[in-house]
Coordinates of C-alpha atoms in Angstrom, one line a residue:
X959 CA 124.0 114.5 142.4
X960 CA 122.4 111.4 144.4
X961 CA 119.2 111.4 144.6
X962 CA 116.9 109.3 147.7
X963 CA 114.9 106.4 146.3
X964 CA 111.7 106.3 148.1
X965 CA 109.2 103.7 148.7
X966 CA 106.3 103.5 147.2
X967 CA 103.2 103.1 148.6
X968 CA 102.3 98.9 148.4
X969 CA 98.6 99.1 149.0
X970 CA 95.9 97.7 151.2
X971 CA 96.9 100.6 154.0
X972 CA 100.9 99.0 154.7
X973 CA 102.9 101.8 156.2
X974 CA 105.6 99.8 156.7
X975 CA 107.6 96.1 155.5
X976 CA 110.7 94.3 156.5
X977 CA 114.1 94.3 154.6
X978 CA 114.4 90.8 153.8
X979 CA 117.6 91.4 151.3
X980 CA 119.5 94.1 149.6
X981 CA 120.0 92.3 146.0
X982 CA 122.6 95.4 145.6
X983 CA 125.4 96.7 147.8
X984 CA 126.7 100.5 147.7
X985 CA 128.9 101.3 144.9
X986 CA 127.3 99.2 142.8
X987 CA 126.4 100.1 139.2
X988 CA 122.8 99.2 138.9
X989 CA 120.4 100.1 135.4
X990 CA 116.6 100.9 135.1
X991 CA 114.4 98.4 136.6
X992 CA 116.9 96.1 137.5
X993 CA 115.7 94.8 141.3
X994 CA 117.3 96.0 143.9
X995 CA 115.7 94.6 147.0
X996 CA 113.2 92.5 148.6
X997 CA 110.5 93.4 151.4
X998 CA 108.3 91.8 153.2
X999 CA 104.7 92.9 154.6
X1000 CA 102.3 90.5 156.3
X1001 CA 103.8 87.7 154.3
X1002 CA 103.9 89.2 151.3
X1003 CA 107.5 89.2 149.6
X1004 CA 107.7 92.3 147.2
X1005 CA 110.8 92.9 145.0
X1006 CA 111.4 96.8 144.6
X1007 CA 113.4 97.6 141.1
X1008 CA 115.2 100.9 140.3
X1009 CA 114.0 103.7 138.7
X1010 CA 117.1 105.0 136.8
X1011 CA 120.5 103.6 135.7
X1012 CA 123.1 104.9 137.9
X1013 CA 125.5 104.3 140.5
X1014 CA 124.0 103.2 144.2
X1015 CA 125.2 105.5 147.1
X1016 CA 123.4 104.5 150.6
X1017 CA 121.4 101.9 151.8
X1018 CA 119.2 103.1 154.2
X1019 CA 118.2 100.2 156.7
X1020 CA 119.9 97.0 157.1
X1021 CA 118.7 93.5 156.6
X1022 CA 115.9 92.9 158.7
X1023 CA 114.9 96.3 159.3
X1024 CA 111.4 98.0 159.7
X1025 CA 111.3 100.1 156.2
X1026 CA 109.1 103.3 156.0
X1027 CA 106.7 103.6 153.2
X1028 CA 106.8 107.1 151.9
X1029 CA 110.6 107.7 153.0
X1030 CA 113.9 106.8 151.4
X1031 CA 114.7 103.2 150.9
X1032 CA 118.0 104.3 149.0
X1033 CA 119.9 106.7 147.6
X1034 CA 121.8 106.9 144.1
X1035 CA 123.4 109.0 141.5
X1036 CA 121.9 108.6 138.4
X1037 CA 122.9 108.8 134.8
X1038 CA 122.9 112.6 133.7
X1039 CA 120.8 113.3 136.4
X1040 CA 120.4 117.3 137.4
X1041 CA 120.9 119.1 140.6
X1042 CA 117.6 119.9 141.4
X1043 CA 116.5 116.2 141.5
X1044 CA 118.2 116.3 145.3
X1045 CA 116.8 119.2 146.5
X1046 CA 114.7 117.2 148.9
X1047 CA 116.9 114.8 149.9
X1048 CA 119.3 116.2 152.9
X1049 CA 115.6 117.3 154.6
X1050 CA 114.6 113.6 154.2
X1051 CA 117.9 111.9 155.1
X1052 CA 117.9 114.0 158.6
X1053 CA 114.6 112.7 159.1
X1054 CA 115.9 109.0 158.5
X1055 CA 118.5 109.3 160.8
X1056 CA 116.5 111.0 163.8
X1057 CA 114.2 108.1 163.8
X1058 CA 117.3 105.5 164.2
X1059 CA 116.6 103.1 167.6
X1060 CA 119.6 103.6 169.5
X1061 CA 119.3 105.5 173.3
X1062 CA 121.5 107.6 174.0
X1063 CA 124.5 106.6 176.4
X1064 CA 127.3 108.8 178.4
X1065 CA 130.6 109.0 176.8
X1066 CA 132.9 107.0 179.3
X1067 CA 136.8 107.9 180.4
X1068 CA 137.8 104.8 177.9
X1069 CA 136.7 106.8 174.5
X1070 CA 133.9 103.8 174.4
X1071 CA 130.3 104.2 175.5
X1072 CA 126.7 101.8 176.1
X1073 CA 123.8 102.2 174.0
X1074 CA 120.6 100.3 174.2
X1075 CA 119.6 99.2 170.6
X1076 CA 115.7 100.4 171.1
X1077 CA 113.3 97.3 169.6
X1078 CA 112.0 99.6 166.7
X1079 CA 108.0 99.8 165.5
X1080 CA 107.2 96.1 163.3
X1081 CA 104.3 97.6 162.1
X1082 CA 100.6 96.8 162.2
X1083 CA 100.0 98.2 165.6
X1084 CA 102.0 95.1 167.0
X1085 CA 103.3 95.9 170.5
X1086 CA 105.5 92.9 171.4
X1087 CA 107.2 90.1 169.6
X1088 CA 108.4 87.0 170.7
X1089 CA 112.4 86.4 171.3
X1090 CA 113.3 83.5 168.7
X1091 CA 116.8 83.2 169.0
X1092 CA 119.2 85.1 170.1
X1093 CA 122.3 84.8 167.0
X1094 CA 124.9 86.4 169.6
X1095 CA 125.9 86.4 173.0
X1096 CA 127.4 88.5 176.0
X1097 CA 130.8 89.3 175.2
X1098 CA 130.3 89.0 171.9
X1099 CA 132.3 91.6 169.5
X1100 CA 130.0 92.3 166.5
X1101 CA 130.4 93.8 163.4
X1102 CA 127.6 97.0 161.7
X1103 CA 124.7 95.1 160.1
X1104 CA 125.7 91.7 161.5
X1105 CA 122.3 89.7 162.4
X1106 CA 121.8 90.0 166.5
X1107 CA 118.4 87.9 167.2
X1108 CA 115.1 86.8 165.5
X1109 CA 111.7 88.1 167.0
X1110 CA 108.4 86.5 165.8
X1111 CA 105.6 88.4 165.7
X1112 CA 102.2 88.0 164.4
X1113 CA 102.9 85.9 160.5
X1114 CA 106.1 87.6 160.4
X1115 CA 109.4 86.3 161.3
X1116 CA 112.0 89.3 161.6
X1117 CA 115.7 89.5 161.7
X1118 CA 117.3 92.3 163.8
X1119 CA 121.3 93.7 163.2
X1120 CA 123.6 95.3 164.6
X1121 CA 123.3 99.4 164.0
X1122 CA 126.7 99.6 165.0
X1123 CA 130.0 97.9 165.6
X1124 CA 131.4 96.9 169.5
X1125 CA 130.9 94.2 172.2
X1126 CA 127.3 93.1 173.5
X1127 CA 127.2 94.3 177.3
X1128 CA 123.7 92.5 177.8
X1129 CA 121.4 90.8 176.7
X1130 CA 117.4 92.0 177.8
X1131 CA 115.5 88.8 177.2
X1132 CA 115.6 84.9 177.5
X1133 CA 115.2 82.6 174.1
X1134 CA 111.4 82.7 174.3
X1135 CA 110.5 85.9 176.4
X1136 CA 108.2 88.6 174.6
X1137 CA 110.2 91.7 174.0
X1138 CA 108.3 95.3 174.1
X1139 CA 108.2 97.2 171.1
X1140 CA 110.2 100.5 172.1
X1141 CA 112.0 99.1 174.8
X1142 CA 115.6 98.0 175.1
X1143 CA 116.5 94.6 173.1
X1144 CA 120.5 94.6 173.9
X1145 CA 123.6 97.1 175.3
X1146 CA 126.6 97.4 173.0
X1147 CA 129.8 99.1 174.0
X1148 CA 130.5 101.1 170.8
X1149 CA 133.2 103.9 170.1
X1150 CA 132.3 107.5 171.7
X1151 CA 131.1 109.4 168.6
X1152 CA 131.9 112.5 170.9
X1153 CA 134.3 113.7 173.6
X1154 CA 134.6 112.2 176.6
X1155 CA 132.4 113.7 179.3
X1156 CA 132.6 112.9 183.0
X1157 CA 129.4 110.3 183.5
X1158 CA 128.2 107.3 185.1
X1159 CA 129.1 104.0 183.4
X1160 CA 126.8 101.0 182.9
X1161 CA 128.6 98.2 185.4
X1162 CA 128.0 94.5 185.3
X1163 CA 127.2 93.0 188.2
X1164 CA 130.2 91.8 190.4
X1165 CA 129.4 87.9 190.1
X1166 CA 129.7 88.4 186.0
X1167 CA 133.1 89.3 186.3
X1168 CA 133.9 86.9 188.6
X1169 CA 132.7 84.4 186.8
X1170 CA 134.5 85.9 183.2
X1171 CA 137.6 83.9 183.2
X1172 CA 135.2 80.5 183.3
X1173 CA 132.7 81.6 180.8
X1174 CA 136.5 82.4 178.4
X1175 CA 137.3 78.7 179.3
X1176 CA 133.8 77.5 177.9
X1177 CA 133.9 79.7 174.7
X1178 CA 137.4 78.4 174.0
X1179 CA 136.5 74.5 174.3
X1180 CA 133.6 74.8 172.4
X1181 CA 135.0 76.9 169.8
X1182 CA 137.6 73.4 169.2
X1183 CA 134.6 71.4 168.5
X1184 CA 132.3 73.5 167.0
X1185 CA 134.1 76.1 164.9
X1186 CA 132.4 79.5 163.8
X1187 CA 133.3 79.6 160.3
X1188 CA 130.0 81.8 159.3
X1189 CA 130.4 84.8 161.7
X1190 CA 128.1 87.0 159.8
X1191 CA 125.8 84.3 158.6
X1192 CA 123.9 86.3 156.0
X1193 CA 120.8 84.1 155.7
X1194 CA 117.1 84.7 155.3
X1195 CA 114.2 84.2 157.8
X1196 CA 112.8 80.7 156.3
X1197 CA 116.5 79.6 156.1
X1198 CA 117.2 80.4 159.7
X1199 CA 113.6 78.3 160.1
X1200 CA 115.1 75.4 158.6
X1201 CA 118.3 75.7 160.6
X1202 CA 116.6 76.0 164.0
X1203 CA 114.5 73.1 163.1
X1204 CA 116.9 70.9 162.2
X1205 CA 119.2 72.0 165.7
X1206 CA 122.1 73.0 162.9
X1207 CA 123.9 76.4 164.5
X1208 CA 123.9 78.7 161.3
X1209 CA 127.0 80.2 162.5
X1210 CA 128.6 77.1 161.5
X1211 CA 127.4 76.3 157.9
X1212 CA 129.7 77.6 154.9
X1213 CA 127.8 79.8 152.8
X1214 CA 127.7 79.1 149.4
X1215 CA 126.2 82.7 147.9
X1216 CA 127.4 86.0 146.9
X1217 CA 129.5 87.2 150.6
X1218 CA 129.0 84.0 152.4
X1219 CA 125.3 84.2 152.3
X1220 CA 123.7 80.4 153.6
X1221 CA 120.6 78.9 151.9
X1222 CA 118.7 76.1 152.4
X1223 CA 120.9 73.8 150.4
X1224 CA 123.8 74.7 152.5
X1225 CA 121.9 73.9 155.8
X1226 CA 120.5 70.5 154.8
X1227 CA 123.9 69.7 153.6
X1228 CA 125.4 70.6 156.6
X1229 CA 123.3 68.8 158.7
X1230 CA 124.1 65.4 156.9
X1231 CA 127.7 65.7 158.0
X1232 CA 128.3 64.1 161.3
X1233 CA 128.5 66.0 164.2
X1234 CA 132.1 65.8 166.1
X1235 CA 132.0 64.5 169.2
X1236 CA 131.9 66.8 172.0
X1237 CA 134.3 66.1 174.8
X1238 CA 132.5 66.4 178.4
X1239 CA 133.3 67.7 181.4
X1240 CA 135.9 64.8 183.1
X1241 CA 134.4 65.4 186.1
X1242 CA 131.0 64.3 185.1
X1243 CA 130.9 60.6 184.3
X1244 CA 127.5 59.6 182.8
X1245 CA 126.7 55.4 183.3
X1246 CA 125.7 54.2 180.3
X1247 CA 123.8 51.2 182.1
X1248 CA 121.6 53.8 184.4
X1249 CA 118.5 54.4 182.6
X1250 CA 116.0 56.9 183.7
X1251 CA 112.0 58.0 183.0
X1252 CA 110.1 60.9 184.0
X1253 CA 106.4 60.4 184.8
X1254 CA 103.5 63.0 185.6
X1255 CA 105.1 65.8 184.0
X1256 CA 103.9 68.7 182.1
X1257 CA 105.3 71.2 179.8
X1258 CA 104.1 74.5 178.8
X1259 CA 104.4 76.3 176.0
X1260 CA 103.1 79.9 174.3
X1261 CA 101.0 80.0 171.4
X1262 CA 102.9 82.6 168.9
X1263 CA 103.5 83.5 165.4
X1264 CA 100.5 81.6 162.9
X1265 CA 99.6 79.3 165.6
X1266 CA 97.9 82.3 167.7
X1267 CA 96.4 84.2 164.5
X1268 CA 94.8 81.2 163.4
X1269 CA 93.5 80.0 166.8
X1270 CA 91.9 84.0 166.9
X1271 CA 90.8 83.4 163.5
X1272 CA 88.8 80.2 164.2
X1273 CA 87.1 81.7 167.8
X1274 CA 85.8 84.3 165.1
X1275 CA 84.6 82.4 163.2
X1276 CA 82.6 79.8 165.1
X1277 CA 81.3 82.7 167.6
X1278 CA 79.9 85.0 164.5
X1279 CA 79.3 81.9 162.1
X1280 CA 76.4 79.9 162.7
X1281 CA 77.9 76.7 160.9
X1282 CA 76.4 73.7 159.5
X1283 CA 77.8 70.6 157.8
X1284 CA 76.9 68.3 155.0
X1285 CA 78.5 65.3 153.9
X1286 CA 78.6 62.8 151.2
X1287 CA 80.7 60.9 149.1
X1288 CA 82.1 61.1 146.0
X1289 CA 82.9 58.1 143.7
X1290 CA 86.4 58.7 141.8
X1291 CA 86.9 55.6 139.7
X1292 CA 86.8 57.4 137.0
X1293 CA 88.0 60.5 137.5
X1294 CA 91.5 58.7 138.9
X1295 CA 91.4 56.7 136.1
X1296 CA 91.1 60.2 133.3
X1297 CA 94.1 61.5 135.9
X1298 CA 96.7 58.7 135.4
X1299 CA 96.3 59.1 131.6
X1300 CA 97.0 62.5 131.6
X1301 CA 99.5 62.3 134.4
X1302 CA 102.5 60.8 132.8
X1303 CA 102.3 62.5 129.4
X1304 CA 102.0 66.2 131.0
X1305 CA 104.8 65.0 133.6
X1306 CA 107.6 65.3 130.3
X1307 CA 106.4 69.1 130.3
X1308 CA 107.4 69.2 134.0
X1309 CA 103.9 69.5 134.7
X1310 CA 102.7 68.3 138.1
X1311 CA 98.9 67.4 137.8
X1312 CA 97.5 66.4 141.1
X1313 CA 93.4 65.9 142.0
X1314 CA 93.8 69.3 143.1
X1315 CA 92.7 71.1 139.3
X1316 CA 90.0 69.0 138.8
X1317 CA 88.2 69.8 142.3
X1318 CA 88.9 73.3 141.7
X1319 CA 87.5 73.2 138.0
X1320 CA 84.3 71.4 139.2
X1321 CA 83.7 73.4 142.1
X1322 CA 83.9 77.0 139.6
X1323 CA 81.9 74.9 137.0
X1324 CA 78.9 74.5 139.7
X1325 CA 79.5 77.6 141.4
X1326 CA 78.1 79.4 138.1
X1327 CA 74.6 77.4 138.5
X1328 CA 74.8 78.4 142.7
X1329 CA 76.4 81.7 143.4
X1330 CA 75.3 82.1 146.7
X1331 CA 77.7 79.7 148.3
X1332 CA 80.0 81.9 146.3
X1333 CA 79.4 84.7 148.7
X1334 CA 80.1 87.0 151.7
X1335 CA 78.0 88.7 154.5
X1336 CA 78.8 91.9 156.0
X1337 CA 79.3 92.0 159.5
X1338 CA 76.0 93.2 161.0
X1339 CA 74.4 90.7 157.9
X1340 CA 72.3 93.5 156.5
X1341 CA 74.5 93.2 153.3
X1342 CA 75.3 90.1 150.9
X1343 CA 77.8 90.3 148.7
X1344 CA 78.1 88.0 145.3
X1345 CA 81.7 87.6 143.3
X1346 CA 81.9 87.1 139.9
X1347 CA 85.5 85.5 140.4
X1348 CA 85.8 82.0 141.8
X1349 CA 89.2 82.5 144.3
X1350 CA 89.2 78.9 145.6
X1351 CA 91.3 78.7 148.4
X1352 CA 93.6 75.7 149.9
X1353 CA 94.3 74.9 153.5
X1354 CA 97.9 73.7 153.4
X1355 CA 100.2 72.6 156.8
X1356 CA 102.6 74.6 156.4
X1357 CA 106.4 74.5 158.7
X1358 CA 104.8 77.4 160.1
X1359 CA 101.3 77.0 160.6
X1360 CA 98.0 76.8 158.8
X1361 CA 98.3 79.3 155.2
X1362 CA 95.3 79.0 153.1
X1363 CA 96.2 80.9 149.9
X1364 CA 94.0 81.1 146.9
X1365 CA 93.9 80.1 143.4
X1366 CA 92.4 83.8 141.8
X1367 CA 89.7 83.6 139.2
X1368 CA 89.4 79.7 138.5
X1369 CA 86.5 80.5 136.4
X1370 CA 88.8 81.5 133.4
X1371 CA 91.4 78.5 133.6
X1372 CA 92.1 75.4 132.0
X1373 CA 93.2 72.3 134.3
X1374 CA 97.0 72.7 133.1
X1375 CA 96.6 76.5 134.6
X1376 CA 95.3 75.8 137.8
X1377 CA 97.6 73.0 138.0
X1378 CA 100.7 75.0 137.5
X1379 CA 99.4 77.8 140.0
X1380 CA 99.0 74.6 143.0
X1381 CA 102.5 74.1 142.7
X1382 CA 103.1 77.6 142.8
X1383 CA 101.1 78.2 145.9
X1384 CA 102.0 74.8 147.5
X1385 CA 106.1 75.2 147.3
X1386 CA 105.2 79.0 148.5
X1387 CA 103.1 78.1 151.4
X1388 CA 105.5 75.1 152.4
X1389 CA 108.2 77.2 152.8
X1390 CA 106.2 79.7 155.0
X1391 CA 106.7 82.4 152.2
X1392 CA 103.1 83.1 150.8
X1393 CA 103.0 86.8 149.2
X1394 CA 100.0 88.5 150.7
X1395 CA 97.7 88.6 147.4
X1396 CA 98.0 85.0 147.6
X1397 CA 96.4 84.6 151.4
X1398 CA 93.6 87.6 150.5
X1399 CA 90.8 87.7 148.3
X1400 CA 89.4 83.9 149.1
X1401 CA 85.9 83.4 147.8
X1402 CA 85.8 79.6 148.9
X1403 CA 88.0 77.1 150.4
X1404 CA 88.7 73.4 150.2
X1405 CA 90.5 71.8 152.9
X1406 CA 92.3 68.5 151.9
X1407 CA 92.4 66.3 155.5
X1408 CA 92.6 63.1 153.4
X1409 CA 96.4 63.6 152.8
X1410 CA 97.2 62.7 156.1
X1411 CA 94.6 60.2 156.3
X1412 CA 91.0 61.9 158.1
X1413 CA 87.7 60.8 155.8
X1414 CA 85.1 62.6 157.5
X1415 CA 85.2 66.4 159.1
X1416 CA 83.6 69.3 160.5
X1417 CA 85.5 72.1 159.0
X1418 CA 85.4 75.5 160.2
X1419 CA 84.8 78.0 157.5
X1420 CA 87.8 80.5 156.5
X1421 CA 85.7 83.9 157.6
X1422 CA 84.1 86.1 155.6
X1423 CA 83.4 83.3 153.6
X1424 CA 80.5 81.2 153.3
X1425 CA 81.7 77.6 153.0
X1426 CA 84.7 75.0 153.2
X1427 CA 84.3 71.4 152.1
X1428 CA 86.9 68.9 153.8
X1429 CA 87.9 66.2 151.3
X1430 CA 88.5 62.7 152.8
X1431 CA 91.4 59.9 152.3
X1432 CA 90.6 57.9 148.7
X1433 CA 89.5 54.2 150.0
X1434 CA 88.7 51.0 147.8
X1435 CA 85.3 50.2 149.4
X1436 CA 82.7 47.8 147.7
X1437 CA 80.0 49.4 146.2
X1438 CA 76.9 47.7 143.6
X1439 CA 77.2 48.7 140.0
X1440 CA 73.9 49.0 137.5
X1441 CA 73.8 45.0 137.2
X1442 CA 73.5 44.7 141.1
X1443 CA 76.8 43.1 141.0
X1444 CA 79.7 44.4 144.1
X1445 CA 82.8 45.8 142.9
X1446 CA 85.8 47.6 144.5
X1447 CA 85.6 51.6 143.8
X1448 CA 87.7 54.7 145.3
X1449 CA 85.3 56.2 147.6
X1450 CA 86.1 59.8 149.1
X1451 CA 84.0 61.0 152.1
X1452 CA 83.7 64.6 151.7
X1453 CA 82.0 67.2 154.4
X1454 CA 80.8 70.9 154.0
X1455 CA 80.3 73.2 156.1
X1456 CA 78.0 76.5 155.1
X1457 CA 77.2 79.7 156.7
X1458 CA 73.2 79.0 157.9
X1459 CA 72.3 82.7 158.0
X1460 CA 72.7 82.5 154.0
X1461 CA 72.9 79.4 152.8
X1462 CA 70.8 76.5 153.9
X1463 CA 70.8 72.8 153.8
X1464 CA 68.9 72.5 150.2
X1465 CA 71.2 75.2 148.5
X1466 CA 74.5 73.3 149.6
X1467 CA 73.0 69.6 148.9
X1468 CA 72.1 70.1 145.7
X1469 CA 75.0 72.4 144.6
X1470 CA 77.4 69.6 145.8
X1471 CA 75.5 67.3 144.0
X1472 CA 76.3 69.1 140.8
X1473 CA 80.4 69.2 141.9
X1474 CA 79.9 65.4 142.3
X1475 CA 78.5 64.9 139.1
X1476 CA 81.4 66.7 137.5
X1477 CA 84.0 64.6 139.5
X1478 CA 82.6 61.6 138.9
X1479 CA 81.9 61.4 135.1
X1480 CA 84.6 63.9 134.0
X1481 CA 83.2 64.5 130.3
X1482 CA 80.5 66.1 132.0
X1483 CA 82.9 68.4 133.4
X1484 CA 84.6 68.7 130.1
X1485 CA 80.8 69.9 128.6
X1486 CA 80.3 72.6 130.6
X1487 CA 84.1 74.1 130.2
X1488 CA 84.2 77.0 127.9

């Protein structure tokens, strides 16, 4: 008898996550623990395995999808499993299929009737979500599950389908608009699932159908030079990313995975292949020799997605943080120097070791001898609280915004550790794909402006914490030695900022003075490693 998988509660208070991919399909023969999907809550990308061997029956939400924590994900027959392990599970399915956003719609003469697919709850209390892209358009005859439009919300980009198969009647929203949260998202014309009744039908406004048999004449020409060979186009949220950035229609890119499914490979390939020319309307005849400017314009666009969390982020901060900032500057001959050694033999281990470790392992070494820039206050700043682990975060500009995820307890790992979890963390943040106990959990945070070329800063602490340090672009600068004699060093300009209801000027002077130390003669670092 099948039996309903149901998800499991994934901490920190999520009720809910998105169905970024079904690694399974129904029918299939799956065993114990092998993983069956992947979800996604506040950025977090968590892979669900199986329970028991057995044979998958039902998949409960399509890609893209708001899952329920505490209700059926899937459902399965497993291997020598007993009667009574079901006994639950038509009481739970009903439930399931209650809660499915579709309105209902009168049954017309035709057999066919017009539903309004309902823009279900994304979670978190979010109310509204901004229209990305729409992936079909009026007219359009879609298939059950086929992707309809992205929606951004806040750090989550989310794909909706298609509950059922038909024609899209209309369209609610503009490329850009802010869709409500319970409120219509698109019409489809869908097969009466009942008898016909005598009702009112959903008509489209007389100057749409006069104007059908033009928009058939534009669908045809541009379906000769650009041909939809990717109807479905089963693709993930960061791959539709990289398809809207580089203007490629993901409609139009072979897919080279398991049922056509595009990834980023296929894209970027894709959009190396010259674009056919595009014949224009005859009666428009553009002059090549006519050129044109426009002055004293303006443009305006929305803040969305990690753009707006991180501007709301920074007003908190600033408004509840009384910051102050010190800087100095660090001298790293001779830690560049230690680095290029080490660099080319760890390199044939496929080891990529960047400054990055050795600011990290420094900053945990002197963190031990000053734990309260390793801290947190409590709102009302009655309460300070002191971690044991050093979680040493990293600003990185990301295609989708500011991530800062964190490198967890630096205190107990080598330089080849932390230099292998970087990578991790960089690739992951790059690609806008940070799981959430990567982005939580920060003790401390190190901003690195100098890779696009700043030197000095005033950072803005990543609240709760209580400081950030900036680092500056490396320079050659001239500088005296011991004998008085001026020689060309690599200078970095580095700049804290600290939390002045904790921390004062004293406290984060002569704690970066003991980072320095470290970073500048690196056996001293290597002394104090255990």
């Amino acid at each position: 008898m099948s039996i309903d998988f149901i998800l499991p509660d994934i901490g920190e208070g999520i009720v809910e996550c998105e169905l970024v991919e079904w690694l399974v399909a129904e029918g299939d023969v799956i065993a114990e623990d092998q993983p069956v999907a992947d979800v996604m809550t506040d950025k977090a990308l968590v892979q669900i395995p199986a329970m028991h061997s057995g044979v998958v029956d039902k998949l409960y939400y399509a890609q893209g999808e708001i899952a329920k924590v505490h209700h059926p994900l899937f459902s399965m027959t497993p291997e020598g499993s007993a009667e009574t392990q079901s006994a639950v599970a038509p009481a739970i399915v009903e439930t399931t299929i209650a809660e499915t956003p579709v309105a209902p719609a009168p049954i017309t003469a035709s057999g066919t009737q017009v539903e309004d697919f309902i823009l279900p709850d994304i979670g978190e209390g979010i109310v509204e979500c901004e229209l990305v892209e729409w992936l079909v358009a009026e007219g359009d005859l879609i298939e059950e599950d086929q992707p309809i439009a992205d929606v951004m919300t806040d750090k989550a980009l989310v794909q909706i389908p298609a509950m059922h198969k038909g024609k899209v009647v209309k369209l609610y929203y503009a490329k850009g608009e802010i869709a409500k949260v319970h409120a219509p998202l698109f019409a489809v014309e869908i097969a009466a699932s009942g008898p016909a009744t005598v009702a009112a039908v959903v008509e489209a406004p007389k100057a749409a159908a006069t104007n059908a048999p033009a928009k058939a004449e534009v669908v045809e020409t541009q379906a000769v030079v650009a041909k939809i060979v990717n109807k479905k186009a089963v693709a993930s949220p960061a791959v539709r990313r990289v398809a809207r950035e580089l203007s490629v229609n993901i409609h139009q890119v072979p897919g080279s995975g398991k049922k056509g499914r595009v990834y980023k490979e296929d894209v970027l390939a894709f959009n190396k292949v010259p674009a056919p020319a595009v014949a224009t309307n005859p009666s428009v005849v553009a002059d090549s020799n006519v050129t044109s400017s426009v002055v004293g314009g303006t443009r305006v666009e929305p803040i969305r997605g990690i753009k707006a969390v991180m501007a709301k982020a920074m007003v908190r901060s600033v408004s509840t943080i009384p910051h102050f900032t010190y800087c100095e500057e660090i001298d790293m001959t001779n830690l560049i120097k230690l680095r290029g050694e080490l660099k080319e033999v760890y390199a044939k281990q496929d080891i990529k070791l960047t400054m990055m470790p050795f600011f990290m392992k420094a900053m945990s070494l002197a963190l031990k001898q000053f734990p309260l820039v390793n801290t947190q206050v409590n709102e009302d700043c009655t309460e300070l609280t002191y971690f044991d682990d050093h979680n040493i975060g990293m600003a990185v500009d990301s295609k989708v915004g500011l991530l800062v995820p964190n490198v967890k307890q630096v205190q107990t790992k080598s330089i080849l550790d932390l230099a292998a979890d970087i990578t991790r963390l960089t690739n992951d943040a790059r690609s806008g794909r940070v799981p959430a106990a990567d982005l939580k959990g920060g003790t401390i945070t190190i901003s690195n402006i100098g890779a696009i070329g700043g030197t000095v800063a005033t950072p803005i602490i990543n609240k709760p914490e209580s400081a950030i340090v900036a680092l500056g672009k490396l320079q050659k600068l001239p500088r005296f030695n011991d004998k008085g004699e001026v020689e060309a060093r690599s200078i970095m300009q580095v700049s804290w900022s600290g939390d002045h209801r904790t921390i004062d000027g004293g406290t984060i002077a002569r704690f970066c003075n003991l980072w320095k130390s470290f970073l500048e003669e690196p056996s001293n670092m290597l002394v104090h490693m255990s």
